[in-house]
Short mmCIF file of C-alpha atoms and ligand atoms in Angstrom, two decimals:
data_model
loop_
_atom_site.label_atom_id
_atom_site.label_comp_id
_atom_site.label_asym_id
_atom_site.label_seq_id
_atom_site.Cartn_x
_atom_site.Cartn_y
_atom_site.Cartn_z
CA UNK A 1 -65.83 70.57 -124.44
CA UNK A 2 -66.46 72.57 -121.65
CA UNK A 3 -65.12 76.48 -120.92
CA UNK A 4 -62.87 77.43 -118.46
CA UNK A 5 -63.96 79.81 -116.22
CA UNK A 6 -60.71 81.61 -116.40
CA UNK A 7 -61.35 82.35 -120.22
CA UNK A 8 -63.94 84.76 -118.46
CA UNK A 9 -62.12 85.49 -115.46
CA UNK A 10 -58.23 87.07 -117.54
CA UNK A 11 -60.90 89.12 -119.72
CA UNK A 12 -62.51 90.50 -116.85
CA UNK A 13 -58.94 91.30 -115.45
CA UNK A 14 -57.28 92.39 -118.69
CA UNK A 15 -60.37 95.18 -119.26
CA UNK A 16 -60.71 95.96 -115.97
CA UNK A 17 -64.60 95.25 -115.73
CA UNK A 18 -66.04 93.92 -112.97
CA UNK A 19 -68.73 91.72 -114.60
CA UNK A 20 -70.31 91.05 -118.10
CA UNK A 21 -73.82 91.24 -118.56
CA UNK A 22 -74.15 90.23 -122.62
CA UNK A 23 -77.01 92.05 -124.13
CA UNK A 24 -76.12 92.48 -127.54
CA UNK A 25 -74.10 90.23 -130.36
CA UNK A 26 -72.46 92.58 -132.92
CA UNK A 27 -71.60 89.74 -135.87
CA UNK A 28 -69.18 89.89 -138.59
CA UNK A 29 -70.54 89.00 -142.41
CA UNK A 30 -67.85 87.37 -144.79
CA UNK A 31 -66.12 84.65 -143.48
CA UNK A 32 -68.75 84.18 -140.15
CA UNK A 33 -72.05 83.96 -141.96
CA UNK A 34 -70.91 83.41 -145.48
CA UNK A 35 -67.72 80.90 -146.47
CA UNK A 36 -67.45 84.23 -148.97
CA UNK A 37 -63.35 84.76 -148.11
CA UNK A 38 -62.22 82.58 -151.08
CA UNK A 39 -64.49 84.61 -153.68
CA UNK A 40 -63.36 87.72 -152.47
CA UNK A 41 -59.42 86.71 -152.34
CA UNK A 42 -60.10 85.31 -155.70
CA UNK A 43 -61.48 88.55 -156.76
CA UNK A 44 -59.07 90.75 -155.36
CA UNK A 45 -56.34 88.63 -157.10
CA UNK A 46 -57.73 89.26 -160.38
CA UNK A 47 -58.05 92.37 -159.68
CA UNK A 48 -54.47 93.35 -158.74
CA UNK A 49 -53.65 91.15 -161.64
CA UNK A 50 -54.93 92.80 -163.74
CA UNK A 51 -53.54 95.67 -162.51
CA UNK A 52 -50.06 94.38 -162.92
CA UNK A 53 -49.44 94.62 -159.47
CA UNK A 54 -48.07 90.97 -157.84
CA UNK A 55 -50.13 89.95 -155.02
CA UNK A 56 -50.80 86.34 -153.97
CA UNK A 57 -54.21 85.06 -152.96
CA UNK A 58 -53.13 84.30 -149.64
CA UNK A 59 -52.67 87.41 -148.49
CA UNK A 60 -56.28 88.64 -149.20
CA UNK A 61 -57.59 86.56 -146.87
CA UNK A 62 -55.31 88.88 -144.30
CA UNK A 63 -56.68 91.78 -145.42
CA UNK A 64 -60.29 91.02 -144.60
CA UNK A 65 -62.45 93.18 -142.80
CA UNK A 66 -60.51 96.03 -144.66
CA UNK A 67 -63.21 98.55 -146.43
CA UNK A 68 -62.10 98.17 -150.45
CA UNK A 69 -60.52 101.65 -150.17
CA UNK A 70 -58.23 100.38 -147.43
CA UNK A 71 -57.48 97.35 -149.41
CA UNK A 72 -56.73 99.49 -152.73
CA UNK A 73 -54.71 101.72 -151.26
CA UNK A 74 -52.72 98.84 -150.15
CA UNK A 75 -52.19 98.09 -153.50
CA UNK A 76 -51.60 101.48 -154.83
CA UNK A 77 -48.72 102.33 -152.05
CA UNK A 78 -46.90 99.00 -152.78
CA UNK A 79 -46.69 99.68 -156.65
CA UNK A 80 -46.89 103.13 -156.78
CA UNK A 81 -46.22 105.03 -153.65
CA UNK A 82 -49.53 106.84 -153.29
CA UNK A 83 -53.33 106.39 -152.15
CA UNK A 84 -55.70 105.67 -154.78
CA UNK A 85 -57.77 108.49 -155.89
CA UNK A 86 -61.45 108.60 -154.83
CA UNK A 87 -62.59 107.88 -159.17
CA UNK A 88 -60.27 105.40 -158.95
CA UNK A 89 -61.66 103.91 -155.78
CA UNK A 90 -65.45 104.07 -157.33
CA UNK A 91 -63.80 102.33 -160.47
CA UNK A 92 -61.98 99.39 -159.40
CA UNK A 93 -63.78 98.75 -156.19
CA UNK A 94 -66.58 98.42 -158.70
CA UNK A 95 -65.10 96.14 -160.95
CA UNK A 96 -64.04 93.80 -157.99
CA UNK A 97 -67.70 93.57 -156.80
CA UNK A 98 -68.34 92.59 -160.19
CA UNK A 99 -65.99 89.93 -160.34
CA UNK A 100 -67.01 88.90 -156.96
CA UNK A 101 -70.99 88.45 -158.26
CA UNK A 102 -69.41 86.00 -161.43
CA UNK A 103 -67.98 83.58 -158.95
CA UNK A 104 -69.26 80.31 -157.94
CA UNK A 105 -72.39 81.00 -155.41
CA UNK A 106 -71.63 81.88 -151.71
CA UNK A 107 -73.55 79.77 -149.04
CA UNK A 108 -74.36 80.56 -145.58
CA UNK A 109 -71.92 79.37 -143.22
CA UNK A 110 -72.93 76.20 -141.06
CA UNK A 111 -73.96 76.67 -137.98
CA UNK A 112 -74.67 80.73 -138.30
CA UNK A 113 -78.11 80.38 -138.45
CA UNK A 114 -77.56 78.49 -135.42
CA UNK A 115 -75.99 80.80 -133.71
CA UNK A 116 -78.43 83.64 -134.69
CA UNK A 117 -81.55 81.52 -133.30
CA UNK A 118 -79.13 81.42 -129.81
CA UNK A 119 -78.83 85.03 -129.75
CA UNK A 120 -82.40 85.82 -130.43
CA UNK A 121 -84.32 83.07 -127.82
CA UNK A 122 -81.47 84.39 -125.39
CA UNK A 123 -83.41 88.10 -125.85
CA UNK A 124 -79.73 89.26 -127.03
CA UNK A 125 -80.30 92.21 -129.73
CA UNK A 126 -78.17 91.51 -133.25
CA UNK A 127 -75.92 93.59 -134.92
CA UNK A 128 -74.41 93.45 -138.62
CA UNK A 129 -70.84 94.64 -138.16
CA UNK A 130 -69.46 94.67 -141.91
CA UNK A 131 -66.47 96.33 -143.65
CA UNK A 132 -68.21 95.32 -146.68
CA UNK A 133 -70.27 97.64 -149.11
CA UNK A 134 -71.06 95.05 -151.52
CA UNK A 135 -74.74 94.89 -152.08
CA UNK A 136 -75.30 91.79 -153.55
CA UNK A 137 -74.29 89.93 -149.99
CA UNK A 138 -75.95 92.68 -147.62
CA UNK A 139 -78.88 92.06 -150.05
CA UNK A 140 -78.98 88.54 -149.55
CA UNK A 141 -78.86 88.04 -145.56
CA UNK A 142 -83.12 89.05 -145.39
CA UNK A 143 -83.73 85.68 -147.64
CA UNK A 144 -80.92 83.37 -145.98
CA UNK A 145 -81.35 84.61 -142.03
CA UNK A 146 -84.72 86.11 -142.50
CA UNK A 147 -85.83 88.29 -139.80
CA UNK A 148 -82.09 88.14 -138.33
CA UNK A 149 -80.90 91.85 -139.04
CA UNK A 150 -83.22 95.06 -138.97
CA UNK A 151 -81.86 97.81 -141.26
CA UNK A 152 -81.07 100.00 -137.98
CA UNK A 153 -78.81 97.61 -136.83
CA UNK A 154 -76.42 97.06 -139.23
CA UNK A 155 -73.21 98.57 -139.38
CA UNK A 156 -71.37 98.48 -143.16
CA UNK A 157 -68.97 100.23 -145.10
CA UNK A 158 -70.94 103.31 -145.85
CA UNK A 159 -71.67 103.64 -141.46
CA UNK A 160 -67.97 104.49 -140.28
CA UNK A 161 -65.10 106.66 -141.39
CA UNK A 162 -62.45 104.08 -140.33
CA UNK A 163 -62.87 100.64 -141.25
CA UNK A 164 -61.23 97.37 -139.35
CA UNK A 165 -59.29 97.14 -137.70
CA UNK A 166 -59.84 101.02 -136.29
CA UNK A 167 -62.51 100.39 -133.56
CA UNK A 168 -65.04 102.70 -134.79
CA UNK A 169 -66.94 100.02 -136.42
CA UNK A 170 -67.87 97.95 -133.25
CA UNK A 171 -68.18 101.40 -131.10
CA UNK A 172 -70.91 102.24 -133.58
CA UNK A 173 -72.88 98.85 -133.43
CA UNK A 174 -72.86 99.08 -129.88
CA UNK A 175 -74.57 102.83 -129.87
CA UNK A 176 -77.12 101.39 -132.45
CA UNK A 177 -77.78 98.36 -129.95
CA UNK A 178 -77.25 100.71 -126.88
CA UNK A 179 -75.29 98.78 -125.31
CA UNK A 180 -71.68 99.08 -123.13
CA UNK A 181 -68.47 96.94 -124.13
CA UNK A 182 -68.51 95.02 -121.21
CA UNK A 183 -72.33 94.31 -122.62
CA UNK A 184 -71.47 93.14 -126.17
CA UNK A 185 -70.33 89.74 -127.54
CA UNK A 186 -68.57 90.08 -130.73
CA UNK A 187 -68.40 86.95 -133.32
CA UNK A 188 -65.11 87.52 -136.24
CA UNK A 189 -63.48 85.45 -138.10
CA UNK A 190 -60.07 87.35 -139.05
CA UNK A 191 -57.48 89.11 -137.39
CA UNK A 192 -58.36 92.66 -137.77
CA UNK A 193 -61.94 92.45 -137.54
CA UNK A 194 -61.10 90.70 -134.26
CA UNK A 195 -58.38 93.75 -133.39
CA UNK A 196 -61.34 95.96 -133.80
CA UNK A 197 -64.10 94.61 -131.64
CA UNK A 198 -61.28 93.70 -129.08
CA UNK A 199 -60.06 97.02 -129.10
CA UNK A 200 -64.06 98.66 -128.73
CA UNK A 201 -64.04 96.15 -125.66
CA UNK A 202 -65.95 93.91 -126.72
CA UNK A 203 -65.37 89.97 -125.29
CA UNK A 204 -64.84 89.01 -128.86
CA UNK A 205 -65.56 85.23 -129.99
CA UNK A 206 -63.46 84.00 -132.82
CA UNK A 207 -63.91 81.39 -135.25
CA UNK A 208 -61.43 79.82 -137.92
CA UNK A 209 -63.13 79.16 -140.78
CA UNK A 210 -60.63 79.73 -143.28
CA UNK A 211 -56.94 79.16 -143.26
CA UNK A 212 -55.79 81.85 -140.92
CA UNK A 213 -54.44 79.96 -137.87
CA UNK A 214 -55.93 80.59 -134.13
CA UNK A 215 -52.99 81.92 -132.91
CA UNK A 216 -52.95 84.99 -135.26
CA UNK A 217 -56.84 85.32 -134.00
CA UNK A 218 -55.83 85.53 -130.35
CA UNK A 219 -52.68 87.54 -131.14
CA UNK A 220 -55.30 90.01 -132.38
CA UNK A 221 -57.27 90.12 -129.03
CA UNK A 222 -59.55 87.19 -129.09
CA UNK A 223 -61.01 86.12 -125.86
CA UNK A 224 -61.79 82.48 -127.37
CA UNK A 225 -61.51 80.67 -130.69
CA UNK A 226 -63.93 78.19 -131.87
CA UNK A 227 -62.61 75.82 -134.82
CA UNK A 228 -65.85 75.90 -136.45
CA UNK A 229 -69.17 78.20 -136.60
CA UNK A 230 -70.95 74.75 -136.06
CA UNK A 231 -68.71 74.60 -132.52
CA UNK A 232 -69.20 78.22 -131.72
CA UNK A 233 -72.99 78.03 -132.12
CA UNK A 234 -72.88 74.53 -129.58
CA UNK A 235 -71.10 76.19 -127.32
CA UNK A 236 -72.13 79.71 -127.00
CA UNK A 237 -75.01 79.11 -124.54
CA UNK A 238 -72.33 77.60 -121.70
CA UNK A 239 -70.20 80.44 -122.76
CA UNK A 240 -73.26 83.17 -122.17
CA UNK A 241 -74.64 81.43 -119.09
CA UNK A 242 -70.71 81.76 -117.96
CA UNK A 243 -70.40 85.50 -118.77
CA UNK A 244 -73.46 86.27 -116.79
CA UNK A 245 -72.09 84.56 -113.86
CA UNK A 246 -68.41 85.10 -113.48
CA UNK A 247 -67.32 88.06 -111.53
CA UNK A 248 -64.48 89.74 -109.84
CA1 LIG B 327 -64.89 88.47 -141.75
#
């Protein structure tokens, strides 16, 4: 497979920037370095079952990148008309956790550790960009991508205000990497994490590794979608080599 150059060349147009110089890779967790999206869905869906408020699994996997506040509140307005209160929040974002730790073991995605190793012998600094606050995943990356994420460059729940799809999250990952838009490659998997870094500027690569079809990806702003992690991470060094030498 080989890139177009005008993949490059509209995003340059569309944002108005003159060149790209990448220098840092601000990476999504669940669903880009874990296959973790059907736990969580699953989770959720007991959840809200439990509740008594009819969801279907499906549409977790839509809500991803969502902090679990945004996500309950979801739920609350549709069968109650109101935001969940903050001890309810604490309470039930709690028990979902918990249901997400009983479910069958998350594995690293294929080809993310790939990708990582590009990023790194490419000099390009690595940011955590997560809407997740669940520890038992965060806790995990140090022993599956060892050396991958310092703790000063990871962006999670507890970092921003506004969660995906608001930009905030991706603005802040680039301050912690110091780094402009037009210098960050973003990596997502779902359509609002993908609105978000595309709406912070970054070029933002995404990757279908779930069942949410490309075209709702590049509705959301993606500058490219990979069908695979395992194709992303093959192709990312024409794609950087491309981005350092494209211009307008
Ligand atoms: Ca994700």
């Amino acid at each position: 497979m080989d890139i177009s150059d005008d993949i490059i060349l509209s995003f340059l147009q569309r944002r108005h920037y003159k060149q790209l110089q990448p220098l840092a890779a601000l990476i999504d967790m669940d669903g880009t370095l874990y296959d973790s999206m059907g736990n969580h869905a699953d989770a959720w869906h007991k959840l809200s079952t439990e509740l008594g408020i009819a969801t279907t699994r499906e549409e977790f996997f839509l809500y991803e990148g969502r902090t679990g506040a945004s996500t309950l509140n979801l739920l609350f307005n549709r069968a109650y008309n109101r935001d969940a209160t903050p001890q309810e929040i604490e309470e039930l974002y709690a028990r979902k956790a918990l249901y997400f730790t009983q479910m069958p073991a998350v594995r690293p995605m294929p080809g993310a550790m790939k990708m990582l190793d590009f990023f790194k012998e490419v000099n390009m600094r690595r940011v955590l960009v997560t809407g997740s606050g669940q520890r038992s995943l965060i806790d995990r990356l140090e022993r599956d991508f060892p050396g991958a994420f310092t703790p000063d460059m990871m962006v999670t729940s507890r970092d921003v205000k506004c969660g995906k799809p608001h930009p905030e999250p991706f603005i802040k990952a680039m301050e912690m990497a110091r780094v402009r838009p037009s210098q960050a490659i973003a990596i997502e998997n779902a359509p609002l994490g993908v609105k978000s870094a595309s709406s912070a500027g970054a070029f933002t690569v995404a990757v279908t590794t779930g069942p949410i079809p490309r075209e709702e990806l590049e509705k959301a702003g993606a500058a490219i979608v990979f069908d695979s992690m395992e194709q992303c991470a093959e192709m990312l060094p024409q794609l950087v080599l491309k981005m350092f030498n494209l211009a307008i």
